Coordinates of N, CA, C and O in Angstrom, one line a residue:
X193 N 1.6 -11.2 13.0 CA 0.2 -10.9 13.1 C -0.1 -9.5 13.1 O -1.3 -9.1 13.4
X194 N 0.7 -8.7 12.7 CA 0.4 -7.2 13.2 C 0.9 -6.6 11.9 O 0.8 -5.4 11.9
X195 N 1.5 -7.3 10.6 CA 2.2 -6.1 9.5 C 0.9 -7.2 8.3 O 0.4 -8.3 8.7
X196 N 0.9 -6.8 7.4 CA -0.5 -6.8 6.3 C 0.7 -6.1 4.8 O 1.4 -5.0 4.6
X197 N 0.5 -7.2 4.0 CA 1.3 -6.7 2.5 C -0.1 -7.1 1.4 O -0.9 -8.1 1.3
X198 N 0.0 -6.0 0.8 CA -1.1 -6.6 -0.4 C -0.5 -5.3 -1.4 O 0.1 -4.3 -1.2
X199 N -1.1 -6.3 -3.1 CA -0.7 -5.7 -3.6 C -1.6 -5.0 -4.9 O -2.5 -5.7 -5.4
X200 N -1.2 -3.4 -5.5 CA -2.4 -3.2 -5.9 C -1.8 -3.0 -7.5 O -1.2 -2.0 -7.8
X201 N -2.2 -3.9 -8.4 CA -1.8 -4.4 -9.2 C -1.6 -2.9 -10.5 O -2.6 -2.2 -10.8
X202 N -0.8 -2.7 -10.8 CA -0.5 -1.5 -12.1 C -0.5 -0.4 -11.5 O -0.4 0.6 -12.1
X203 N -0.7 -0.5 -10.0 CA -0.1 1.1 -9.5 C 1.3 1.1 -8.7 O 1.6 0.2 -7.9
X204 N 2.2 2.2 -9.0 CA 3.3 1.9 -8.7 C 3.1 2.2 -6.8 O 2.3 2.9 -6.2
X205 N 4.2 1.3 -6.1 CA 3.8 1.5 -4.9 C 4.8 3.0 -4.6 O 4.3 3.8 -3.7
X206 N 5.8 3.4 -5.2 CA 6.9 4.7 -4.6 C 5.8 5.2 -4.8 O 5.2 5.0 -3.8
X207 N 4.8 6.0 -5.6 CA 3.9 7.1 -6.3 C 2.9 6.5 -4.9 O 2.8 7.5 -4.2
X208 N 2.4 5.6 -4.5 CA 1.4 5.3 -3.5 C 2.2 5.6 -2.5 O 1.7 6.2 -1.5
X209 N 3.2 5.3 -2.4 CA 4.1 6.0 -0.6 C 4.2 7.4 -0.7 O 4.1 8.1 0.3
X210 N 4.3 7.9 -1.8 CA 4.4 9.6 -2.1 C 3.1 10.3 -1.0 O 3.1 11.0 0.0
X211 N 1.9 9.5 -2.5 CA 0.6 10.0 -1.6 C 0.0 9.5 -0.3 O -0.7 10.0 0.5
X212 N 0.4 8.6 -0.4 CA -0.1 8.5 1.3 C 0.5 9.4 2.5 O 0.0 10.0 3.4
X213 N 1.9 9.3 2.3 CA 2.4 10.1 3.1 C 1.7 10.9 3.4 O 1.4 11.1 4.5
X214 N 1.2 11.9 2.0 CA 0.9 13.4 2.0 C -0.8 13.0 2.9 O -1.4 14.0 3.4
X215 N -1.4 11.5 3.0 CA -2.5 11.5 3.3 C -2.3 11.4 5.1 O -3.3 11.5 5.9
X216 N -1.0 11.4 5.3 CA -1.0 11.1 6.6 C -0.7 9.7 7.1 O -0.3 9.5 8.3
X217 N -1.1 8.5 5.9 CA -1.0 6.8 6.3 C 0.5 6.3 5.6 O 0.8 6.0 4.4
X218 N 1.3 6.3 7.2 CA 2.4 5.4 7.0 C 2.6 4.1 6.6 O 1.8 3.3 7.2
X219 N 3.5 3.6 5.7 CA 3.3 2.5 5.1 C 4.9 2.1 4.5 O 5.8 2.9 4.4
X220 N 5.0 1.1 4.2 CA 6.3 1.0 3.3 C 6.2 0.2 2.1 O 5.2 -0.3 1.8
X221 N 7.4 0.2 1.3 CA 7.0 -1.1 0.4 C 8.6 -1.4 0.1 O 9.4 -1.0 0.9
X222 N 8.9 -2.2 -1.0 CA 10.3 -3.3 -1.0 C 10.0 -3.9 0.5 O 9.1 -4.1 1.3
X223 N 11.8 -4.3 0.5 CA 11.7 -5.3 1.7 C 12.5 -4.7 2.9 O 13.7 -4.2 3.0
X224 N 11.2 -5.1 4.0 CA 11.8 -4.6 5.1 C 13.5 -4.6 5.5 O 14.0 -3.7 6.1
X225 N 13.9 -5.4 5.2 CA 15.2 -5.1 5.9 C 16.1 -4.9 4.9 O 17.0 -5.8 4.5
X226 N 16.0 -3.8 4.4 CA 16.2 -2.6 2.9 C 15.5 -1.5 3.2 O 15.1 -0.7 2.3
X227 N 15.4 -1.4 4.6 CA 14.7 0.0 4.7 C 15.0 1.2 4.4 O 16.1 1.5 4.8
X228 N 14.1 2.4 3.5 CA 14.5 3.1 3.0 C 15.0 3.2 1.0 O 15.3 4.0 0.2
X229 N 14.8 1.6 1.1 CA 15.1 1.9 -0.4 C 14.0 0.8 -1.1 O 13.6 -0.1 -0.4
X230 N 13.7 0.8 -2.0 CA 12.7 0.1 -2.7 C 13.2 -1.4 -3.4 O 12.6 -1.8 -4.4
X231 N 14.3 -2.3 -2.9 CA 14.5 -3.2 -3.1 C 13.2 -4.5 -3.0 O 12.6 -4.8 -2.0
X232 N 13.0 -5.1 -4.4 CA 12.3 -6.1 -3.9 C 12.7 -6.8 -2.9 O 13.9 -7.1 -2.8
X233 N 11.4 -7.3 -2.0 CA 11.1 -8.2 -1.1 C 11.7 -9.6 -1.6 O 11.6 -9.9 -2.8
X234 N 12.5 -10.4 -0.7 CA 13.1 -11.8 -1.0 C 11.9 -12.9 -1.0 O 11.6 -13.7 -1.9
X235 N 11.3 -12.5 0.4 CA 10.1 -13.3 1.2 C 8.8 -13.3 -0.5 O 8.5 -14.3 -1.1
X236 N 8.5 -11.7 -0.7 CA 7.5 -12.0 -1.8 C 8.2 -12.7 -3.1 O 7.5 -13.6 -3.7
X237 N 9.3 -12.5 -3.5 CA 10.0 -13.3 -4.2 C 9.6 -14.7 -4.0 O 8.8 -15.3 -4.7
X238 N 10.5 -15.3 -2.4 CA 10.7 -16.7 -2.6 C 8.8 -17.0 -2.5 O 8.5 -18.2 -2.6
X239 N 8.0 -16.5 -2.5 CA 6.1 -17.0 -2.3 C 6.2 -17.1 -4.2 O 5.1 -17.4 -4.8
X240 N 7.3 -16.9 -5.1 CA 6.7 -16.6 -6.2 C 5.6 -15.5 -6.9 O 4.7 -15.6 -7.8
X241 N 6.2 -14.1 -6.0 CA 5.1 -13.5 -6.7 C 5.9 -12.9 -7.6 O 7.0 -13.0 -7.1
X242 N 6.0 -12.4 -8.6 CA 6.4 -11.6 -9.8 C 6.9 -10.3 -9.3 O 6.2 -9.6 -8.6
X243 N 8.4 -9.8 -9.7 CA 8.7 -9.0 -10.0 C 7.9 -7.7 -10.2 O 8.2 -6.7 -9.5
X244 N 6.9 -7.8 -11.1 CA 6.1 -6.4 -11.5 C 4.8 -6.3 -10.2 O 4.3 -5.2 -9.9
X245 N 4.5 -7.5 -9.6 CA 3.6 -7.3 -8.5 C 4.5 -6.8 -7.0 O 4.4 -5.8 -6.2
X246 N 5.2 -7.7 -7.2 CA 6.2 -7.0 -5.9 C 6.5 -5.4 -6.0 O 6.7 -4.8 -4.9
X247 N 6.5 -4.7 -7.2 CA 6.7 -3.7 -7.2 C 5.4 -2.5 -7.0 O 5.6 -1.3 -7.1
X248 N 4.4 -2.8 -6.6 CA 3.2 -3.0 -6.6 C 2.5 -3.5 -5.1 O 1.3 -3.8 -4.9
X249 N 3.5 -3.7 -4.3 CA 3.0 -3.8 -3.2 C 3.4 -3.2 -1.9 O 4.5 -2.8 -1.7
X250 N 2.6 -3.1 -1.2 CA 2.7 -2.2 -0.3 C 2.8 -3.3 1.5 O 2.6 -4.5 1.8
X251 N 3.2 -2.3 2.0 CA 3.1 -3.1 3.8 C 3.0 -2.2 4.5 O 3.5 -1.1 4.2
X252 N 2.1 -2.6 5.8 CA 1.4 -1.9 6.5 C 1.6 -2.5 8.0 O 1.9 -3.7 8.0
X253 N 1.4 -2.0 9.0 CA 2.1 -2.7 10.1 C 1.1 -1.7 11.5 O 1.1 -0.5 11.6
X254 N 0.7 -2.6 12.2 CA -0.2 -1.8 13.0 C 0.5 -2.0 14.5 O 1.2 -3.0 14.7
X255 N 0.3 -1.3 15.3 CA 0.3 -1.4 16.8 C -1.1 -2.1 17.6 O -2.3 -2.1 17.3
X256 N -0.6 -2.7 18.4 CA -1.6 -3.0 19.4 C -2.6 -2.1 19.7 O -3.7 -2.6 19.6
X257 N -2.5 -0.8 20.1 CA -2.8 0.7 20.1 C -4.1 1.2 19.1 O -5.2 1.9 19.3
X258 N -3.5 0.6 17.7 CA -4.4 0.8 16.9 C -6.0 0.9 16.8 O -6.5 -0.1 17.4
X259 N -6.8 1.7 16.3 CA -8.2 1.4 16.5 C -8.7 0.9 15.1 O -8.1 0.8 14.0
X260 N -9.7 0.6 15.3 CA -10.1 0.1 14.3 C -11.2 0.8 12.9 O -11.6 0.3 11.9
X261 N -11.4 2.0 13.5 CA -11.7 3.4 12.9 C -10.4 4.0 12.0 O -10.5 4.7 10.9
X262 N -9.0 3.6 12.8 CA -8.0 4.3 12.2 C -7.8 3.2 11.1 O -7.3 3.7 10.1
X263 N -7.9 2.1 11.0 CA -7.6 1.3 10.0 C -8.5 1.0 9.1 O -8.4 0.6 7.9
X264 N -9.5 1.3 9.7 CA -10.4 1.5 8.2 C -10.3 3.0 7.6 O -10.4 3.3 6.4
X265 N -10.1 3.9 8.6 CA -9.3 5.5 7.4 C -8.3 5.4 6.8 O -8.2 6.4 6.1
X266 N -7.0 4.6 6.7 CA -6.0 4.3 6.2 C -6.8 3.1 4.9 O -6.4 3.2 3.7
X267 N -7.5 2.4 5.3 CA -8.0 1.8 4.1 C -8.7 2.7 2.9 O -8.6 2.5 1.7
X268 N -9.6 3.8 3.4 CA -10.4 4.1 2.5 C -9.3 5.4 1.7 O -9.6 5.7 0.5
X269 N -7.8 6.2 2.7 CA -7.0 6.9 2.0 C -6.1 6.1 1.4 O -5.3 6.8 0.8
X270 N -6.0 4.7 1.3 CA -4.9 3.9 0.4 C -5.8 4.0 -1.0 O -5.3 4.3 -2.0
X271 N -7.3 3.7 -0.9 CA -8.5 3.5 -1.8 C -8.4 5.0 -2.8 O -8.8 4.9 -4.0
X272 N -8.0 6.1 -2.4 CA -8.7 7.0 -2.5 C -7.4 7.1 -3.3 O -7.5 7.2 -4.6
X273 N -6.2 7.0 -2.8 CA -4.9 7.3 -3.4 C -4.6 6.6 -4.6 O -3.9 7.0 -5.5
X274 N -5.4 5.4 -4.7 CA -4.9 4.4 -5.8 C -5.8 5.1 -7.0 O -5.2 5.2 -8.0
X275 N -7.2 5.6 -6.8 CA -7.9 6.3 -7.4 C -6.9 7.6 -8.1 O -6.6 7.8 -9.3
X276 N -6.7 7.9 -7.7 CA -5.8 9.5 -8.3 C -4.7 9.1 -8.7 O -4.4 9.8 -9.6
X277 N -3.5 7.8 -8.5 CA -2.9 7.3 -9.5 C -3.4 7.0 -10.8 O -3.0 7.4 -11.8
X278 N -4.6 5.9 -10.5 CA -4.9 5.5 -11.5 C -5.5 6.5 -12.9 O -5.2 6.4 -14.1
X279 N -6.3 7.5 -12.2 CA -6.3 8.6 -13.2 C -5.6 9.5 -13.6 O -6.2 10.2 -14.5
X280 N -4.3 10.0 -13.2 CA -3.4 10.5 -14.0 C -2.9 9.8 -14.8 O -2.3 10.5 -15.6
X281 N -3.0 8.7 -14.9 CA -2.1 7.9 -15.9 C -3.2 7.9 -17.4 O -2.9 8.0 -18.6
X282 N -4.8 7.8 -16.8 CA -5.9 7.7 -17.4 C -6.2 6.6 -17.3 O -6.4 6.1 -18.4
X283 N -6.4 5.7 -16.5 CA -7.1 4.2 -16.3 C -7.9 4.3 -15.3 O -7.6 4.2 -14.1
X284 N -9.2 4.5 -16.2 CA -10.4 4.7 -15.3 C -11.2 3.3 -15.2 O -12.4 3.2 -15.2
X285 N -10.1 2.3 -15.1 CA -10.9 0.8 -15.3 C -10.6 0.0 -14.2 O -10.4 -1.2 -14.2
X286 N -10.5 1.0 -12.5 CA -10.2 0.6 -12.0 C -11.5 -0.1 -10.9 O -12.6 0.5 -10.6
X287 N -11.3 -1.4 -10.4 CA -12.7 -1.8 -10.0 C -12.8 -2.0 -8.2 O -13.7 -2.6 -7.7
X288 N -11.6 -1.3 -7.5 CA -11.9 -1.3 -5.9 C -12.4 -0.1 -5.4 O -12.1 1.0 -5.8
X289 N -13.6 -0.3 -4.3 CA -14.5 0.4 -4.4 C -14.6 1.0 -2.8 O -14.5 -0.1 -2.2
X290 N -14.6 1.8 -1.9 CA -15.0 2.4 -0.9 C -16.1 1.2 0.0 O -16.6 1.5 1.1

């Protein structure tokens, strides 16, 4: 009830762990218990999601602690991060929005 995986389709998640880091919002991606290295997820595997989305996804895991100001500023620096991937590559056809 407390970890959240979504995934943001054609952006790599290592390059989104890069920048977030630098944003301050801890996060991981592969599978948890491979921590540290970017192994796909078994769990997203066995749900059937694809290889290229699994690679493309991120996980997020909150504390009880958490506010809910802080998790909407981690949403809008995940948002903002995906934006500056997506434009270095040049794919300005990206449609999630603040």
């Amino acid at each position: 009830h407390h970890t959240s995986s979504f995934c943001l389709p054609e952006i790599d998640a290592a390059g989104m762990l890069i920048l977030l880091d630098k944003a301050g919002v801890a996060c991981s991606a592969g599978s948890a218990c491979h921590s540290g290295s970017l192994h796909s997820s078994s769990v997203l595997g066995a749900m059937g999601i694809s290889a290229r989305d699994a690679a493309c996804t991120l996980r997020v895991s909150f504390h009880r602690f958490n506010t809910k100001p802080e998790a909407e500023e981690a949403a809008h620096k995940v948002i903002e991060c995906a934006h500056k991937l997506r434009a270095e590559r040049g794919d300005d056809g990206m449609v999630v929005t603040h």
